[in-house]
Coordinates of C-alpha atoms in Angstrom, one line a residue:
X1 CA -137.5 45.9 -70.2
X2 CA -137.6 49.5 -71.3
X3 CA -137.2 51.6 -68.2
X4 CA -137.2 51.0 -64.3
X5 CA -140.4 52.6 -63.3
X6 CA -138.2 54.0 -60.5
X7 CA -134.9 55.9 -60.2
X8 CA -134.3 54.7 -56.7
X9 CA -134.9 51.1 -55.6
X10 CA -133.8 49.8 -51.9
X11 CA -132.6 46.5 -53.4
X12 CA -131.6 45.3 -56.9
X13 CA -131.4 41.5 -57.3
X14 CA -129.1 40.1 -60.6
X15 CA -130.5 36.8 -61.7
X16 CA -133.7 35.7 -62.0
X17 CA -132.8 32.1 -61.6
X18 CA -134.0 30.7 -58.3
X19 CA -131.8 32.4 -55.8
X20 CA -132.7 35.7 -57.4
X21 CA -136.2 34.9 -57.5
X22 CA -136.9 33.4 -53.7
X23 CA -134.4 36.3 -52.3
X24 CA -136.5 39.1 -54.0
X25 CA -139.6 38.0 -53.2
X26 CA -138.8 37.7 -49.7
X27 CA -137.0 41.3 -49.4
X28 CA -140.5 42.6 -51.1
X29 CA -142.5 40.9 -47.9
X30 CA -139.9 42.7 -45.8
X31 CA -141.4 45.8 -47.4
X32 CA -138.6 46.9 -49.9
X33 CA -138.3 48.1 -53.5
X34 CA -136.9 45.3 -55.1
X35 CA -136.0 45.6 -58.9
X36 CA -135.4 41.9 -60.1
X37 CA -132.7 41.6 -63.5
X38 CA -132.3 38.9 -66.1
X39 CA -130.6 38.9 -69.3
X40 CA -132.9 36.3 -70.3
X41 CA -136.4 36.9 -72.0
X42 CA -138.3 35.8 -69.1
X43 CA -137.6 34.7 -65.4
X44 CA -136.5 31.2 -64.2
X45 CA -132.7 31.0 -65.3
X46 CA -132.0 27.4 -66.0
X47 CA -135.6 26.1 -64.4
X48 CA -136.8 27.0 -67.9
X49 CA -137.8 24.4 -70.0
X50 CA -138.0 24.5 -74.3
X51 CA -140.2 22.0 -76.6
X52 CA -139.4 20.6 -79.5
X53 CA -142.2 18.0 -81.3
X54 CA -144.6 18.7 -78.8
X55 CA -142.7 17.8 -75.7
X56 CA -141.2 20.0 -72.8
X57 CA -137.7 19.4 -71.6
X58 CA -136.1 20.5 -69.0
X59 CA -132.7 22.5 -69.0
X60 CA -131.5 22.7 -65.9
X61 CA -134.0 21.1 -63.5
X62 CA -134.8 17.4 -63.2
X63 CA -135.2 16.2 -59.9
X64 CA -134.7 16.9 -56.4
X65 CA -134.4 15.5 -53.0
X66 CA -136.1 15.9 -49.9
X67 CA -139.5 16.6 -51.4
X68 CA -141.5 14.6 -48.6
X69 CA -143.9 16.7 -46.3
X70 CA -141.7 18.1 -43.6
X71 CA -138.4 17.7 -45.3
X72 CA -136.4 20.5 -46.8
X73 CA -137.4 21.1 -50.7
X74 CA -141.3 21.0 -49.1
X75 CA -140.6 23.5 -45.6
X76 CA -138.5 26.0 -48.3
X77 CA -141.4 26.1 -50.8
X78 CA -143.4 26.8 -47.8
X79 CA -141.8 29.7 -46.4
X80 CA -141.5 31.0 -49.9
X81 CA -145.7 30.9 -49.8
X82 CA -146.1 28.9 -52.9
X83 CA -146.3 25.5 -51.7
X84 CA -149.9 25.0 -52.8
X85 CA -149.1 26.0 -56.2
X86 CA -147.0 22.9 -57.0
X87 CA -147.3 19.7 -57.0
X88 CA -144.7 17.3 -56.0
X89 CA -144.4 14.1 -57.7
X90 CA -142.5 11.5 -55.4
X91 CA -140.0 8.7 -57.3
X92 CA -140.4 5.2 -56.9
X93 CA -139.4 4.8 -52.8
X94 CA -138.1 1.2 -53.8
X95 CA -135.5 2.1 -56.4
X96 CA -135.8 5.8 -57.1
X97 CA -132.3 5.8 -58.2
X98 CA -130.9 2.7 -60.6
X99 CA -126.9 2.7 -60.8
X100 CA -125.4 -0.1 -63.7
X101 CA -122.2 -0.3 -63.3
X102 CA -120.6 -1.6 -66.6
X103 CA -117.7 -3.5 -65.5
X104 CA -119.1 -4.7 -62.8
X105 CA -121.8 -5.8 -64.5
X106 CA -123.8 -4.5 -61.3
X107 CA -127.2 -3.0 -61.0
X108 CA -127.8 -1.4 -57.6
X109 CA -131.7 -0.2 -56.7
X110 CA -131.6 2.4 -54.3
X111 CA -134.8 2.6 -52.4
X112 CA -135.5 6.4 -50.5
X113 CA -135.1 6.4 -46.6
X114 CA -131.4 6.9 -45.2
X115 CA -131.8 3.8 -43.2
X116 CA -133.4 2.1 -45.9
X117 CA -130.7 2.7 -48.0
X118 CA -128.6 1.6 -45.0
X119 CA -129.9 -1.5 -44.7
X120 CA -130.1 -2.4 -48.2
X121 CA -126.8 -1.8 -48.5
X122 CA -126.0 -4.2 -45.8
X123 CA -127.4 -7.0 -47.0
X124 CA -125.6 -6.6 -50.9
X125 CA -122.2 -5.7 -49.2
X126 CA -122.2 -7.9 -45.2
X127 CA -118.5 -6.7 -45.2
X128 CA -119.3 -3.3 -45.0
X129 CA -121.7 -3.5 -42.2
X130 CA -120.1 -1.6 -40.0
X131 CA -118.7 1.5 -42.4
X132 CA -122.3 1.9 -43.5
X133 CA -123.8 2.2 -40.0
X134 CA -120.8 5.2 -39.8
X135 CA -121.7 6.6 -43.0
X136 CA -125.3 7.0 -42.6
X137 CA -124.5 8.8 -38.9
X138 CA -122.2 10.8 -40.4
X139 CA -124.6 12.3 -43.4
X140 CA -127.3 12.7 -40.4
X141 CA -124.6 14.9 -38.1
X142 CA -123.3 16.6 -41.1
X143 CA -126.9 18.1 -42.4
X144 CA -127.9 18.2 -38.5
X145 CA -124.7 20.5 -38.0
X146 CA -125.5 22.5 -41.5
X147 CA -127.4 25.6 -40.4
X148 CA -131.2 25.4 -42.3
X149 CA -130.8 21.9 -43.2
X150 CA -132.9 20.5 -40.6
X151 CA -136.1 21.4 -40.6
X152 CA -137.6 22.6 -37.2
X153 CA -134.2 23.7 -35.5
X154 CA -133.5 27.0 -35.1
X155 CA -131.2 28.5 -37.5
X156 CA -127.6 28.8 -37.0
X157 CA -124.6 30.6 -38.2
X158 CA -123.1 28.9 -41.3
X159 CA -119.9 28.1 -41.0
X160 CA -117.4 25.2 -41.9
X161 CA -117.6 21.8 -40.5
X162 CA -114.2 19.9 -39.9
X163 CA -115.6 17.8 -42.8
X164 CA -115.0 20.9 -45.2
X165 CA -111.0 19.9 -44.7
X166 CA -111.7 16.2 -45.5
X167 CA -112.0 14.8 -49.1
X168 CA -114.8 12.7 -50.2
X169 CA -112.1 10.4 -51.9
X170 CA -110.2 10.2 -48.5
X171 CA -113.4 8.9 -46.0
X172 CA -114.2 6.2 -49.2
X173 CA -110.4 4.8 -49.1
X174 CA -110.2 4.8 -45.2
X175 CA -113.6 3.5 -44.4
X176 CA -114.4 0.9 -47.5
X177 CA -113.5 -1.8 -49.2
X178 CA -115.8 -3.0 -52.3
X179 CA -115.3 -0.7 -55.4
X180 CA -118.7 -1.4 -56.6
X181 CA -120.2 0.3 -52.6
X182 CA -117.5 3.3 -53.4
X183 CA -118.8 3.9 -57.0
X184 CA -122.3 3.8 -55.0
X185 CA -121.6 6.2 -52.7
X186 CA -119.5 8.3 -55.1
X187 CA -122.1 8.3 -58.3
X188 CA -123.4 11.5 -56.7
X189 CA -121.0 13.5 -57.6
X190 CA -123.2 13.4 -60.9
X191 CA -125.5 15.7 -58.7
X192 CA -122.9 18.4 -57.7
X193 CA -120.3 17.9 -60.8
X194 CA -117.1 17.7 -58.5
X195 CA -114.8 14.2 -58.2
X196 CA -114.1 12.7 -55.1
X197 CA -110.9 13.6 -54.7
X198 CA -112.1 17.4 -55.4
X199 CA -114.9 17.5 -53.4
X200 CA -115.0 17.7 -49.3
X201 CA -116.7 14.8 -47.5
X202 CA -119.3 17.8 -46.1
X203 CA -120.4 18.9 -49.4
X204 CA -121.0 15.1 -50.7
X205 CA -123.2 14.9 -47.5
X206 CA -125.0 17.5 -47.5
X207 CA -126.2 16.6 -51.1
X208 CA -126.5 13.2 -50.7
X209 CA -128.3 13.3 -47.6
X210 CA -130.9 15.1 -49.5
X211 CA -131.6 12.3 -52.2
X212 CA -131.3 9.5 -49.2
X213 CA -134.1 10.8 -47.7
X214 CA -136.4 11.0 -50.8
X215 CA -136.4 12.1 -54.5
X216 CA -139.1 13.2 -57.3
X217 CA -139.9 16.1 -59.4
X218 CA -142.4 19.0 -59.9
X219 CA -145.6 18.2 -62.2
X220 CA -144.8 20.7 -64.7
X221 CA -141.2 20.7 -64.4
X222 CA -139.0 23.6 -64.0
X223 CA -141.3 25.8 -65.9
X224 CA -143.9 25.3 -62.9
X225 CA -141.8 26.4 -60.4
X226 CA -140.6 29.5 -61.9
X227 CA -143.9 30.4 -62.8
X228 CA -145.1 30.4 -59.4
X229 CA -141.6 32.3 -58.1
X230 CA -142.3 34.5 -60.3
X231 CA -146.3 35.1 -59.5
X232 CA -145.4 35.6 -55.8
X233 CA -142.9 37.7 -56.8
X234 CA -145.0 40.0 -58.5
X235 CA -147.9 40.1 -56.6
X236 CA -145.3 40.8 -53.2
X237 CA -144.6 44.0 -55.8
X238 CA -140.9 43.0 -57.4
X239 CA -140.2 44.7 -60.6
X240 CA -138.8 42.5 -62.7
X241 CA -137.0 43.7 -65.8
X242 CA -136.2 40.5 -68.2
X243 CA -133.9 40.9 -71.6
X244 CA -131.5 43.5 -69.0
X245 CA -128.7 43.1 -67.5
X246 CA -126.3 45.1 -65.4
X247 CA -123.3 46.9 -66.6
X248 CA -121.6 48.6 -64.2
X249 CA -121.6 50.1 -60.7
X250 CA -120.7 54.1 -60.3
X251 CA -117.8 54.3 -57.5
X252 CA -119.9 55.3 -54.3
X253 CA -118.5 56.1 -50.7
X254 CA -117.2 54.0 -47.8
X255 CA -116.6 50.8 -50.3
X256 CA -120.0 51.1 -51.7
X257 CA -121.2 50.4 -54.7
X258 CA -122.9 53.7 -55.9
X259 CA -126.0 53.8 -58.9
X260 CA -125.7 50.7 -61.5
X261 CA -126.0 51.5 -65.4
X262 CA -128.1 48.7 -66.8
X263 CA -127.5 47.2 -70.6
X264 CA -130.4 49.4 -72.1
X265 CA -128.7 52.4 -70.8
X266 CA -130.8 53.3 -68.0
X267 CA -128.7 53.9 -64.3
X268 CA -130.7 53.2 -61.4
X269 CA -129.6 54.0 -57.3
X270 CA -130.1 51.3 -54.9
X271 CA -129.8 50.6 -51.1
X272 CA -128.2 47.2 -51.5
X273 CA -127.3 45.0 -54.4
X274 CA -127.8 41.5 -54.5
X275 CA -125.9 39.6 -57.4
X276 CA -126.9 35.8 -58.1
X277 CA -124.9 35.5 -61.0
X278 CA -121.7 33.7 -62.0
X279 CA -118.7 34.9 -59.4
X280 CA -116.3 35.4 -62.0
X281 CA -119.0 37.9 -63.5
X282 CA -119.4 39.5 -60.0
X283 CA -115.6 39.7 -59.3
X284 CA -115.5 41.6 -63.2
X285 CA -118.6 44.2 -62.0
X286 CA -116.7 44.8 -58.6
X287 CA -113.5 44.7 -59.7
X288 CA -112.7 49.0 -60.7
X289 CA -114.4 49.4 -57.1
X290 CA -110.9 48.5 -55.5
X291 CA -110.8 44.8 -54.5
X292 CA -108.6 43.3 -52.2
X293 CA -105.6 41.3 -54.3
X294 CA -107.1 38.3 -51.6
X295 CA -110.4 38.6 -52.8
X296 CA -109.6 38.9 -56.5
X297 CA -107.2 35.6 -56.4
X298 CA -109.9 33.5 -54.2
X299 CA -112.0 34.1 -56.7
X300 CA -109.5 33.6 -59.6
X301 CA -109.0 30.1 -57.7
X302 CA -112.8 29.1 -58.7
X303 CA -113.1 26.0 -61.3
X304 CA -116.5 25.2 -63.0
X305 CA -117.8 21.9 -62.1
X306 CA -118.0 19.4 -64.6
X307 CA -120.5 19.9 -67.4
X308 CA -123.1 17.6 -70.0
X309 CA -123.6 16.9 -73.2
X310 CA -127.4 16.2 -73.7
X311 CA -129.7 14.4 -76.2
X312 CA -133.5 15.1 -76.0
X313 CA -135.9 12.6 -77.4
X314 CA -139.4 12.1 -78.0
X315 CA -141.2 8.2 -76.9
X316 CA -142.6 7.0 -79.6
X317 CA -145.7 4.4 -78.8
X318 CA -147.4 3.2 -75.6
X319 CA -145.4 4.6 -72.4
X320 CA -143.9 1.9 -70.4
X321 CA -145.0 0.9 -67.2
X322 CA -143.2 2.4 -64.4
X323 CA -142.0 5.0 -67.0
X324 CA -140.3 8.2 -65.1
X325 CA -140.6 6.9 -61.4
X326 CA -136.8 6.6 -61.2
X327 CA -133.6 7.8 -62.6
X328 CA -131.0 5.4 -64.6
X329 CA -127.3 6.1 -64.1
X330 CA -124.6 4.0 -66.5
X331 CA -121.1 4.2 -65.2
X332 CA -118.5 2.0 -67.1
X333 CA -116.3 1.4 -64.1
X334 CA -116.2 2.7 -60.4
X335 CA -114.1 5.1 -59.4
X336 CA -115.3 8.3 -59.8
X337 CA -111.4 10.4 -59.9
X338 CA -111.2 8.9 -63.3
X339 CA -114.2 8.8 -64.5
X340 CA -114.5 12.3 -63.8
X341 CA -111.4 13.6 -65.5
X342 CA -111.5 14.2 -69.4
X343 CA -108.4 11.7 -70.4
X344 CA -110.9 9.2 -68.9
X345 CA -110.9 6.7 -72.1
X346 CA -113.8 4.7 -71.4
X347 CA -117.6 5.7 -71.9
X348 CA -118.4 8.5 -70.0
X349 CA -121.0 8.4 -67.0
X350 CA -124.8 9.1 -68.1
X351 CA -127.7 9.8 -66.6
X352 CA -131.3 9.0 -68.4
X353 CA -134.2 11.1 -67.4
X354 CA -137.9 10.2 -68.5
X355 CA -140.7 12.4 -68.9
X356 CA -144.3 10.9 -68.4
X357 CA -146.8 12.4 -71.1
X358 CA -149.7 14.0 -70.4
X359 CA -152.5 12.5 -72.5
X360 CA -154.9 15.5 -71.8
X361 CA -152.7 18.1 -72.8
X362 CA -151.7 16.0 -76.1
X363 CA -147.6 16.1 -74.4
X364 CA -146.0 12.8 -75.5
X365 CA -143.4 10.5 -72.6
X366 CA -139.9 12.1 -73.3
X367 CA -136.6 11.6 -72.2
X368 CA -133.6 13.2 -71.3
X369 CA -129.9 11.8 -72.0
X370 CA -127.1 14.1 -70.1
X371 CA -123.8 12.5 -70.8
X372 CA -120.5 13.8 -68.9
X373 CA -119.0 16.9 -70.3
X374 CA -115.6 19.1 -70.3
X375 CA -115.0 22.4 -71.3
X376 CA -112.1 20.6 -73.4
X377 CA -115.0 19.2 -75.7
X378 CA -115.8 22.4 -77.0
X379 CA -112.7 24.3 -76.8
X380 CA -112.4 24.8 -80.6
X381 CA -115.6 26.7 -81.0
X382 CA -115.4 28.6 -78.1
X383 CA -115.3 31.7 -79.4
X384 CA -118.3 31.4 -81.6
X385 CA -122.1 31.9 -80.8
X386 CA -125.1 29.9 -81.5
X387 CA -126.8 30.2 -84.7
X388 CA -123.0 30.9 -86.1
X389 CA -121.2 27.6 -85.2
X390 CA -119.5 25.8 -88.1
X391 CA -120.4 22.7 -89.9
X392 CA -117.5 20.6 -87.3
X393 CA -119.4 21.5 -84.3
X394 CA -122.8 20.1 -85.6
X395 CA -121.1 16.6 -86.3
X396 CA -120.0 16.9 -83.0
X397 CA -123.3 17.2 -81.8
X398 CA -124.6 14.4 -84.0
X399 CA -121.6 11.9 -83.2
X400 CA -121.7 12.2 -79.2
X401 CA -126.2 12.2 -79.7
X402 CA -125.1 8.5 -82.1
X403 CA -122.8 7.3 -79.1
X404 CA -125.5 7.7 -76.7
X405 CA -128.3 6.2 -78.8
X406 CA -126.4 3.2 -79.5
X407 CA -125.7 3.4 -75.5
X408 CA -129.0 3.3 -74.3
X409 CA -130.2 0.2 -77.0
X410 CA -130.6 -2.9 -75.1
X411 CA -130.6 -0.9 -71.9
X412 CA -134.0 0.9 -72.3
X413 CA -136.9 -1.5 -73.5
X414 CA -138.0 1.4 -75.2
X415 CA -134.8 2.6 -76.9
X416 CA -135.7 1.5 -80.5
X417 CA -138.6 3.9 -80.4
X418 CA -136.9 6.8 -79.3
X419 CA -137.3 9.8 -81.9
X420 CA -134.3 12.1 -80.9
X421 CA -135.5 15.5 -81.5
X422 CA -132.2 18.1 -80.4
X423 CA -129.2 17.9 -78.3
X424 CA -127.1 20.6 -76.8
X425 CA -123.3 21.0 -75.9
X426 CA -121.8 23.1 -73.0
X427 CA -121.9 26.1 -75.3
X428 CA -125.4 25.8 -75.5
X429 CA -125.9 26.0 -71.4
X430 CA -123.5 28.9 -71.8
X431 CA -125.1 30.7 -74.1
X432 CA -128.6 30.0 -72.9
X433 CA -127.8 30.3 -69.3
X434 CA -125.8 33.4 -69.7
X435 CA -122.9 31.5 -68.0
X436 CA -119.1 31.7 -68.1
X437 CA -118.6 28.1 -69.0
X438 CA -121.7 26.4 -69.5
X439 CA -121.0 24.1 -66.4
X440 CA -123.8 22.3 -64.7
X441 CA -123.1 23.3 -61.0
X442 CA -121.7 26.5 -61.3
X443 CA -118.6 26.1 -59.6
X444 CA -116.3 23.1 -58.0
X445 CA -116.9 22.4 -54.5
X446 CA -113.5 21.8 -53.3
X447 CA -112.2 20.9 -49.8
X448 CA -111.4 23.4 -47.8
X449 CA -112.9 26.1 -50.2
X450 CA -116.1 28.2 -50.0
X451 CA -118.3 29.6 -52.4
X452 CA -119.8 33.4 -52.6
X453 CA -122.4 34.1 -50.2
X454 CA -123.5 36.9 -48.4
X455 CA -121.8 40.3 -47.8
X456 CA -119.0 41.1 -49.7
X457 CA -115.8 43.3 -49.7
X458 CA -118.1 46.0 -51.3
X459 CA -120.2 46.7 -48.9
X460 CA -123.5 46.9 -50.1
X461 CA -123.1 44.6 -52.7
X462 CA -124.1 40.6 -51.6
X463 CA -123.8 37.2 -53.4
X464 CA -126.1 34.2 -53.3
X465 CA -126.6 31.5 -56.3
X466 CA -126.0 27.6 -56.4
X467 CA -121.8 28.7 -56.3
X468 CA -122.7 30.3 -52.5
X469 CA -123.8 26.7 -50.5
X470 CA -125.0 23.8 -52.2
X471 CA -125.4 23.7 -56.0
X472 CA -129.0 22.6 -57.6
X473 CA -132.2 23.8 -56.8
X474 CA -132.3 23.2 -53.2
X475 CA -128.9 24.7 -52.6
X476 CA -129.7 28.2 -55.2
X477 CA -133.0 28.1 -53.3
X478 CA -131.0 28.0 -49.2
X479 CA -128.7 30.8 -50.3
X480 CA -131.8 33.1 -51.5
X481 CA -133.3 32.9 -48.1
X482 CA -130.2 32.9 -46.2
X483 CA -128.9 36.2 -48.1
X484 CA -131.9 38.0 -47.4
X485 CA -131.9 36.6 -43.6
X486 CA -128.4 38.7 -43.1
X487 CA -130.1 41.3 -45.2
X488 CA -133.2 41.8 -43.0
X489 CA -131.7 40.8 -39.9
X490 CA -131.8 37.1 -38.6
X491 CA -134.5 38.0 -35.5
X492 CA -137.0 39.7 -37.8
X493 CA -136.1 36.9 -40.6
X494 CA -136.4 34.1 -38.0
X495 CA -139.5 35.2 -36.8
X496 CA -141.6 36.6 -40.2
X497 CA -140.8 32.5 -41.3
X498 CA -141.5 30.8 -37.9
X499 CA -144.6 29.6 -39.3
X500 CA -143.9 28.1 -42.4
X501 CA -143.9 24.2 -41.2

């Protein structure tokens, strides 16, 4: 980006990634000026994929729940206008999620529909009859008590759920028995990065209620869906300046934020300022406008979830039959507090993600290996940048991508003809993601603690991003629309969307 082709804007958005990109296309329906930032070279944030040997992998997005026709991930892609564009690809409904536990020596197939699930469940673990017809309840009252999670009811004031005070690892000691049922229930924490002891009940429902009800991806991957953000964002009339970043705000009246320098120099005024990036970089761009010593220590509080180390690889050969309609977990044991915590001495969880080719376009089957990941792993070679690391991180990289490969032989039938092509470390989501940490989920979801969102002690200045509700797609995608819903007022919001079913 050279120059705004304004002075004046009546909103700037920071972040490009899908809470930037859903919020500033809606604001432009509203009829405002929206000027959309990213540091990146091109919109998308971590839905961007990169190739190596032909294939496409994706970063940061794999899979989703609640794709079906009338659930969530399909109503939100509707009132964002671009549901036509994409095309959803549903998982396997009979096992869209595979869980091998080591120890155990356990498989578990977990088949989409919440009562399903249930009833599956049931017949593997009789003893737990009973705390599975509560658990399934409770998941349905949590996201039927979550305002925008049902789809259909009128929206809501957000607010916290007596769940928010109750651990995840609390409800799984009170309520169950069978360790192998509790790693089941607490193997997605792998989808929000925070252990059950960490993480409230609430939050672990309102994910997993998500990938109970169904599960698949987007033909094209992330690439596809930030390509057709992006269209309807330009063609609602966002300016979107990539490779730019903002800098600083000038001190403005009344606890405003005043006109905001950008990183090519150029200073813009604005209305309202909506910033989708890390917290801890929104706490250091408020920060010289006077924040509260509250605001600056809740903040301060925030820990990044739990990253991944990740191996990309190529499928040499014929594609195997059934080839990415489901997602393989490995853990080694059940119990998710230690697996979770980077003393853990055993193998670390990992999730395999495959890729089916595309003959036409000449792509070949690929597949994804994210393996669990500290900020400890990396600590050594923290300071450095990519392109500049030393000759100790690469064998780092090439040890942990060994481990994995010699994980996965035996387990995938076609693990010998895997061609492993790159791999990248929590520096290289940090440096690639313009994040703090390099983290997966942005922050911890903790019990009893809330995330950015909305207006904030600045007072033209609000916060949205997959650290404001729920992390992932779905959740960066909620906050977007729920930002600009207190932006725009929720009557006008509420009744511009009505008819997006």
């Amino acid at each position: 980006m050279s120059s705004p082709r304004r002075e004046r804007y009546d909103d700037v958005v920071v972040g490009a990634g899908t809470a930037g990109l859903a919020a500033a296309l809606l604001l432009a329906r509203f009829g405002r000026s929206v000027l959309l930032l990213d540091r990146a070279p091109a919109p998308g944030g971590a839905l961007r994929r990169f190739r190596r040997g032909g294939a496409a992998f994706d970063t940061g997005f794999h899979f989703t729940g609640s794709i079906q026709p009338g659930e969530l991930f399909d109503h939100l892609l509707a009132v964002l206008g671009i549901r036509g564009e994409l095309e959803l690809v549903p998982f396997d409904p009979e096992a869209g999620h595979r869980f091998r536990f080591a120890e155990a020596d356990v498989e578990l197939e977990l088949p989409f529909g919440l009562d399903r699930c249930r009833d599956r469940w049931q017949a593997q673990f009789p003893q737990e009859r009973e705390a599975l017809n509560w658990y399934f309840d409770a998941l349905r009252s949590i996201a039927k008590r979550t305002m925008g999670m049902e789809v259909g009811r009128p929206l809501t004031t957000f607010g916290m759920l007596d769940e928010d005070f109750v651990s995840l690892r609390s409800v799984l000691d009170a309520r169950f028995r069978d360790p192998v049922l509790k790693g089941a229930i607490g193997a997605f924490a792998m989808c929000y990065g925070s252990p059950p002891a960490s993480v409230s009940f609430a939050a672990h429902a309102r994910v997993a209620f998500g990938f109970h009800q169904s599960g698949g991806t987007i033909a094209g991957g992330g690439d596809a869906l930030a390509d057709a953000l992006a269209r309807a964002a330009e063609r609602a009339g966002v300016e979107i300046g990539c490779s730019c970043g903002l800098e600083s705000f000038a001190p403005g009246a009344d606890r405003q934020a005043g006109a905001a320098t950008l990183s090519n120099g150029a200073t813009v005024a604005f209305e309202r300022c909506l910033l989708t990036i890390d917290p801890f970089a929104i706490l250091d761009l408020l920060d010289p406008l006077g924040l509260t010593p509250a605001f600056r220590e809740r903040v301060q509080a925030f820990e990044p979830s739990v990253g991944f180390f990740a191996a990309y690889g190529i499928v040499d050969g014929p594609e195997p039959a059934g080839f990415g309609r489901s997602v393989y977990s490995e853990f080694a044991g059940t119990d998710f507090d230690a697996m979770m915590d980077p003393a853990y001495p055993g193998d670390r969880p990992l999730v395999l993600i495959e890729v089916p080719g595309d003959p036409a376009a000449g792509t070949p089957p690929s597949v994804s290996a994210l393996e669990l990941s500290f900020a400890q792993d990396v600590a050594a070679w923290a300071g450095t940048r990519r392109g500049r690391r030393p000759p100790e991180y690469r064998a780092y990289k090439q040890t942990r991508a060994a481990a994995i490969a010699r994980r996965l032989a035996g387990r995938a039938p076609y693990a010998d003809r895997i061609r492993w092509v790159d791999t990248a470390s929590m520096l290289t989501f940090r440096d690639y993601q313009h994040s703090r940490s390099g983290s997966a989920y942005g922050i911890m979801l903790k019990t009893g603690q809330y995330g950015l969102f909305g207006r904030l002690p600045v007072r033209n200045c609000y916060a949205a991003g997959q650290s404001a509700l729920l992390p992932g797609v779905l959740g960066a995608m909620m906050s977007g629309l729920f930002v600009v819903r207190q932006m725009v007022g929720k009557e006008i919001f509420d009744e511009a969307t009505a008819g997006a079913r």
